[in-house]
Amino acid sequence: MKRILVVGSSNVDIVVRTKMLPAPGETVHGLSVEKNPGGKGANQAVAAGKLGGSVVFLSSIGNDGDEQILLDMFGQAGLNTDFIHRADMQTGTAYILVDEKGRNSIVAVPGANDDCSVEYLKSNRNAFEESDIILISLEIPQESAEYAIRLGAELKKTIILNPAPAPDSFEESLYPCIDYITPNETELGKMSGMSISSDEEIVKAAEKLLGKGVRNVIVTLGGRGAMLVSPEDHRLFTPPDIAVVDTTAAGDTFNGAVCVYLAEGRSIEEAIAFANNASTISVSRKGAQTSIPTRKEVDEFASKGGRF
Ligand code: RIB
């Protein structure tokens, strides 16, 4: 099996459940508060690990005690954490409000993620050299993410970019380095500079990224699944129906799952179908990493036609 390298953030998520998300200036009643392991990069690495991948994770965590929640989960998911950076800072923290429909609002304070520097990545060049598939997200300094994309491409690795959170600008020369880019609709709109309100517009915006040199675009569409747009074709992959509890980390689970199936030598179409099942299960549960299913759970779910 091919080896996966994940480069990205680690956060501790402070999750408040509420009936309705507050409007600006409004105070609402909260139902509960929890502290969970999260962060886009960490969620993706844990997803790839729980789903059976061989995963090295490059990330920066703090030393305020909160990092232990993350390290415990990394251990359970079987990640190689030998190269994780320990910064003398506060661990990244995300404040997440989740409403009764499972929708969320997130404010992420980077903390130690700001120390996921180019120098740190340079000093772990061997982790890049020894991997086959590299998954990168943007909740770390942008110059570090850009460095990881360039180094991975120079080493002829398969590069998957999850452009989340949506960047304000993106270096044009990086597009040809990317094998798969996995924006949601908002991120696709921002990166393409186009407004998107239909499937036709999704395809047009994705084709704009293909025109810049990306080899494949996979647009994640929440409950509608994902759209694969390649130079040859475009195809919508619909997920099974499920009662939504919490959508946090659904996209991260999707990205980790795609990497695992590609690492096993499966086609991108098979990888998207697998990832749809994994992220569908994740939205039926609370939390970020706590909601991510194991490989056994996804395989059983698939064998029952996407039903529990
Ligand atoms: O993608 C979900 C993640 O975004 C959360 O776990 C939170 O940490 C934020 O970074």
Coordinates of C-alpha atoms and ligand atoms in Angstrom, one line a residue:
M1 CA 0.0 0.0 0.0
K2 CA 1.2 3.5 -0.8
R3 CA 2.1 5.9 2.0
I4 CA 0.2 9.0 2.8
L5 CA 1.6 12.3 4.2
V6 CA -0.8 14.8 5.7
V7 CA 0.4 18.4 6.2
G8 CA -2.0 20.6 8.1
S9 CA -3.4 22.1 11.3
S10 CA -4.3 20.6 14.7
N11 CA -6.9 22.2 16.9
V12 CA -8.8 21.6 20.1
D13 CA -12.4 22.2 19.3
I14 CA -14.6 23.9 21.9
V15 CA -18.1 22.8 20.7
V16 CA -21.3 24.5 21.9
R17 CA -24.6 23.0 20.9
T18 CA -27.5 25.3 20.5
K19 CA -31.0 25.2 18.9
M20 CA -30.2 28.1 16.5
L21 CA -27.0 29.8 15.6
P22 CA -27.0 33.4 16.9
A23 CA -27.3 36.3 14.5
P24 CA -24.7 39.2 15.0
G25 CA -25.6 41.0 18.2
E26 CA -27.9 38.2 19.4
T27 CA -27.5 36.0 22.5
V28 CA -28.9 32.5 22.4
H29 CA -29.2 29.7 25.0
G30 CA -26.5 26.9 24.7
L31 CA -27.3 23.3 25.4
S32 CA -23.9 21.8 26.1
V33 CA -20.1 22.5 25.9
E34 CA -17.5 19.9 24.9
K35 CA -13.8 19.8 24.2
N36 CA -12.8 17.5 21.3
P37 CA -9.8 16.9 19.1
G38 CA -10.1 18.7 15.7
G39 CA -8.3 20.9 13.2
K40 CA -8.6 20.3 9.4
G41 CA -5.2 18.7 9.0
A42 CA -5.6 16.5 12.1
N43 CA -9.1 15.4 11.1
Q44 CA -7.9 14.4 7.7
A45 CA -4.9 12.5 9.1
V46 CA -7.1 10.7 11.7
A47 CA -9.6 9.9 9.0
A48 CA -6.9 8.4 6.8
G49 CA -5.5 6.4 9.7
K50 CA -8.9 5.1 11.0
L51 CA -9.8 4.1 7.5
G52 CA -6.7 1.9 7.1
G53 CA -4.1 4.2 5.6
S54 CA -0.4 4.3 6.5
V55 CA -0.1 7.9 7.6
V56 CA 2.6 10.3 8.6
F57 CA 1.3 13.6 10.0
L58 CA 3.2 16.9 9.9
S59 CA 1.7 19.5 12.2
S60 CA 2.4 21.9 15.0
I61 CA 0.8 21.5 18.5
G62 CA 1.3 23.5 21.6
N63 CA 2.3 22.7 25.2
D64 CA -0.7 24.0 27.2
G65 CA -1.9 20.5 28.1
D66 CA -4.7 20.6 25.4
E67 CA -2.3 18.9 23.0
Q68 CA -2.7 15.6 24.9
I69 CA -6.3 15.3 23.6
L70 CA -4.9 15.3 20.1
L71 CA -2.0 13.0 20.8
D72 CA -4.3 10.4 22.4
M73 CA -6.5 10.4 19.2
F74 CA -3.5 10.3 16.9
G75 CA -2.3 7.2 18.8
Q76 CA -5.7 5.5 18.5
A77 CA -5.8 6.2 14.8
G78 CA -2.3 4.7 14.3
L79 CA -0.6 7.8 12.9
N80 CA 3.1 8.2 12.7
T81 CA 3.6 11.3 14.9
D82 CA 7.4 11.2 15.1
F83 CA 7.8 14.5 13.3
I84 CA 5.1 16.5 14.9
H85 CA 6.4 19.9 16.0
R86 CA 5.9 20.9 19.7
A87 CA 5.7 24.7 19.9
D88 CA 6.0 26.6 23.1
M89 CA 2.6 28.1 22.5
Q90 CA -1.1 27.5 23.0
T91 CA -2.5 24.7 20.9
G92 CA -4.7 25.8 18.0
T93 CA -8.3 26.3 19.2
A94 CA -11.5 26.3 17.3
Y95 CA -14.8 27.7 18.7
I96 CA -17.6 25.8 17.1
L97 CA -21.3 26.4 17.4
V98 CA -23.6 23.6 16.1
D99 CA -27.3 24.0 15.7
E100 CA -30.1 21.4 15.8
K101 CA -29.8 20.8 12.1
G102 CA -26.1 19.9 12.4
R103 CA -24.9 23.1 10.8
N104 CA -22.0 25.0 12.3
S105 CA -20.2 28.3 12.5
I106 CA -16.4 28.1 13.3
V107 CA -13.8 30.6 14.5
A108 CA -10.3 29.0 14.5
V109 CA -7.5 30.7 16.5
P110 CA -4.2 29.4 15.0
G111 CA -2.0 29.3 18.1
A112 CA 0.7 26.7 17.5
N113 CA -0.4 26.2 13.9
D114 CA 1.4 29.4 13.1
D115 CA 4.6 27.5 13.9
C116 CA 4.0 25.0 11.1
S117 CA 6.7 26.9 9.3
V118 CA 8.5 26.4 6.0
E119 CA 11.7 25.7 8.1
Y120 CA 9.9 22.9 10.0
L121 CA 8.7 21.4 6.7
K122 CA 12.2 21.7 5.2
S123 CA 13.7 19.9 8.1
N124 CA 11.3 17.0 7.5
R125 CA 12.0 16.6 3.8
N126 CA 12.5 12.9 4.3
A127 CA 8.8 12.6 5.3
F128 CA 7.9 14.0 1.8
E129 CA 10.5 11.8 0.1
E130 CA 9.1 8.6 1.7
S131 CA 5.5 9.3 0.9
D132 CA 3.5 8.6 -2.2
I133 CA 0.3 10.7 -1.7
I134 CA 0.4 14.2 0.0
L135 CA -2.7 15.8 1.4
I136 CA -2.4 19.5 2.2
S137 CA -5.0 21.9 3.7
L138 CA -4.8 25.7 4.4
E139 CA -5.3 26.1 8.1
I140 CA -1.5 26.7 8.5
P141 CA 0.6 29.6 7.2
Q142 CA -0.1 29.9 3.5
E143 CA 3.6 30.0 2.6
S144 CA 4.0 26.6 4.3
A145 CA 1.2 25.1 2.4
E146 CA 2.6 26.5 -0.8
Y147 CA 6.0 25.1 0.0
A148 CA 4.5 21.6 0.7
I149 CA 2.7 21.7 -2.6
R150 CA 5.9 22.7 -4.6
L151 CA 8.2 20.2 -2.8
G152 CA 5.7 17.3 -3.2
A153 CA 5.3 18.1 -6.9
E154 CA 9.1 18.4 -7.4
L155 CA 9.4 14.9 -5.8
K156 CA 6.7 13.7 -8.3
K157 CA 4.2 12.7 -5.5
T158 CA 0.4 12.7 -5.9
I159 CA -0.7 16.1 -4.6
I160 CA -4.2 16.6 -3.1
L161 CA -5.1 20.1 -2.0
N162 CA -8.1 20.7 0.2
P163 CA -8.3 24.6 -0.2
A164 CA -9.9 25.1 3.2
P165 CA -10.3 27.6 4.7
A166 CA -10.8 29.4 1.3
P167 CA -7.6 31.4 0.5
D168 CA -7.9 35.2 -0.3
S169 CA -5.4 34.7 -3.1
F170 CA -3.6 31.7 -4.6
E171 CA -0.3 31.6 -6.5
E172 CA -1.1 30.8 -10.2
S173 CA 2.1 28.8 -10.7
L174 CA 0.9 26.2 -8.0
Y175 CA -2.1 25.0 -10.0
P176 CA -0.1 22.7 -12.3
C177 CA 1.4 21.0 -9.2
I178 CA -2.0 19.7 -8.1
D179 CA -3.4 16.3 -9.1
Y180 CA -6.7 16.7 -7.1
I181 CA -8.2 19.9 -5.7
T182 CA -11.2 19.4 -3.3
P183 CA -13.0 22.7 -2.7
N184 CA -16.5 23.0 -1.4
E185 CA -18.8 25.3 -3.3
T186 CA -17.8 28.4 -1.4
E187 CA -14.1 27.7 -1.9
L188 CA -14.6 26.9 -5.6
G189 CA -16.4 30.2 -6.0
K190 CA -13.6 32.2 -4.3
M191 CA -10.8 30.4 -6.2
S192 CA -12.5 30.7 -9.6
G193 CA -13.8 34.2 -9.1
M194 CA -17.2 32.9 -10.3
S195 CA -20.6 32.9 -8.7
I196 CA -22.1 29.5 -8.3
S197 CA -25.8 28.6 -8.0
S198 CA -26.3 25.6 -10.3
D199 CA -24.5 22.3 -11.2
E200 CA -23.7 23.9 -14.6
E201 CA -21.9 26.8 -12.9
I202 CA -20.0 24.3 -10.6
V203 CA -18.7 22.5 -13.7
K204 CA -17.8 25.9 -15.4
A205 CA -15.9 27.1 -12.3
A206 CA -14.1 23.7 -11.9
E207 CA -13.2 23.9 -15.6
K208 CA -11.6 27.3 -15.0
L209 CA -9.3 25.6 -12.4
L210 CA -8.5 22.8 -14.9
G211 CA -7.6 25.6 -17.4
K212 CA -5.0 26.8 -14.8
G213 CA -3.4 23.4 -14.8
V214 CA -5.0 21.4 -12.0
R215 CA -5.5 17.8 -13.2
N216 CA -8.8 17.0 -11.4
V217 CA -11.4 18.9 -9.4
I218 CA -13.6 17.2 -6.8
V219 CA -16.2 19.6 -5.5
T220 CA -17.7 18.6 -2.2
L221 CA -21.5 19.4 -2.1
G222 CA -22.5 18.5 1.5
G223 CA -25.6 16.3 1.5
R224 CA -25.6 16.2 -2.3
G225 CA -22.2 14.3 -2.4
A226 CA -19.4 15.3 -4.7
M227 CA -18.8 16.3 -8.3
L228 CA -15.7 15.1 -10.1
V229 CA -14.6 17.3 -13.0
S230 CA -11.7 16.2 -15.1
P231 CA -10.6 17.2 -18.6
E232 CA -12.5 14.2 -20.0
D233 CA -15.8 14.3 -18.1
H234 CA -17.8 15.4 -15.1
R235 CA -19.9 13.2 -12.8
L236 CA -22.0 13.7 -9.7
F237 CA -21.6 11.1 -6.9
T238 CA -24.6 11.0 -4.6
P239 CA -24.3 9.8 -1.0
P240 CA -26.7 7.7 0.9
D241 CA -29.4 9.5 2.9
I242 CA -28.9 9.8 6.7
A243 CA -30.2 11.9 9.6
V244 CA -27.7 14.7 10.1
V245 CA -26.4 15.4 13.7
D246 CA -23.2 17.4 13.1
T247 CA -21.5 18.2 9.8
T248 CA -18.2 19.2 11.4
A249 CA -15.3 17.4 9.7
A250 CA -17.4 15.8 7.0
G251 CA -15.2 17.3 4.3
D252 CA -12.0 16.3 6.2
T253 CA -13.3 12.7 6.5
F254 CA -14.0 12.8 2.7
N255 CA -10.4 13.9 2.0
G256 CA -8.8 11.4 4.2
A257 CA -10.9 8.6 2.7
V258 CA -10.1 9.6 -0.9
C259 CA -6.3 9.3 0.0
V260 CA -6.8 5.8 1.5
Y261 CA -8.5 4.4 -1.5
L262 CA -6.0 6.0 -3.9
A263 CA -3.2 4.5 -1.7
E264 CA -4.8 1.1 -2.2
G265 CA -4.6 1.6 -6.0
R266 CA -8.3 2.1 -6.5
S267 CA -9.7 4.5 -9.2
I268 CA -10.7 8.0 -8.3
E269 CA -14.4 7.1 -8.9
E270 CA -14.2 4.2 -6.4
A271 CA -12.4 6.6 -4.0
I272 CA -15.2 9.2 -4.1
A273 CA -17.9 6.6 -3.6
F274 CA -16.0 5.3 -0.5
A275 CA -15.4 8.8 0.7
N276 CA -19.1 9.6 0.4
N277 CA -19.9 6.6 2.6
A278 CA -17.3 7.6 5.2
S279 CA -18.4 11.3 5.4
T280 CA -22.1 10.2 5.5
I281 CA -21.4 8.2 8.6
S282 CA -19.4 11.1 10.1
V283 CA -22.4 13.5 9.8
S284 CA -24.6 11.1 11.8
R285 CA -22.3 11.5 14.8
K286 CA -21.2 14.4 17.0
G287 CA -17.8 16.0 16.9
A288 CA -14.9 16.1 14.4
Q289 CA -12.4 13.2 14.9
T290 CA -14.9 11.5 17.3
S291 CA -17.3 11.2 14.4
I292 CA -15.0 9.6 11.9
P293 CA -15.8 5.9 11.3
T294 CA -13.4 3.0 11.2
R295 CA -12.8 1.0 8.0
K296 CA -14.9 -1.8 9.3
E297 CA -17.8 0.5 9.9
V298 CA -17.6 1.9 6.4
D299 CA -17.3 -1.5 4.8
E300 CA -20.3 -2.8 6.7
F301 CA -22.3 0.4 5.9
A302 CA -21.5 -0.1 2.1
S303 CA -22.4 -3.8 2.2
K304 CA -25.8 -2.9 3.6
G305 CA -26.4 -0.4 0.7
G306 CA -25.5 2.6 2.8
R307 CA -27.7 1.9 5.8
F308 CA -27.0 1.1 9.4
Ligands
RIB1 O1 -13.1 21.1 9.3 C1 -13.5 21.1 10.6 C2 -12.4 21.7 11.5 O2 -12.3 23.1 11.2 C3 -12.8 21.6 13.0 O3 -12.3 20.5 13.6 C4 -12.1 22.9 13.5 O4 -10.9 22.6 14.3 C5 -11.8 23.7 12.3 O5 -10.5 23.9 12.1

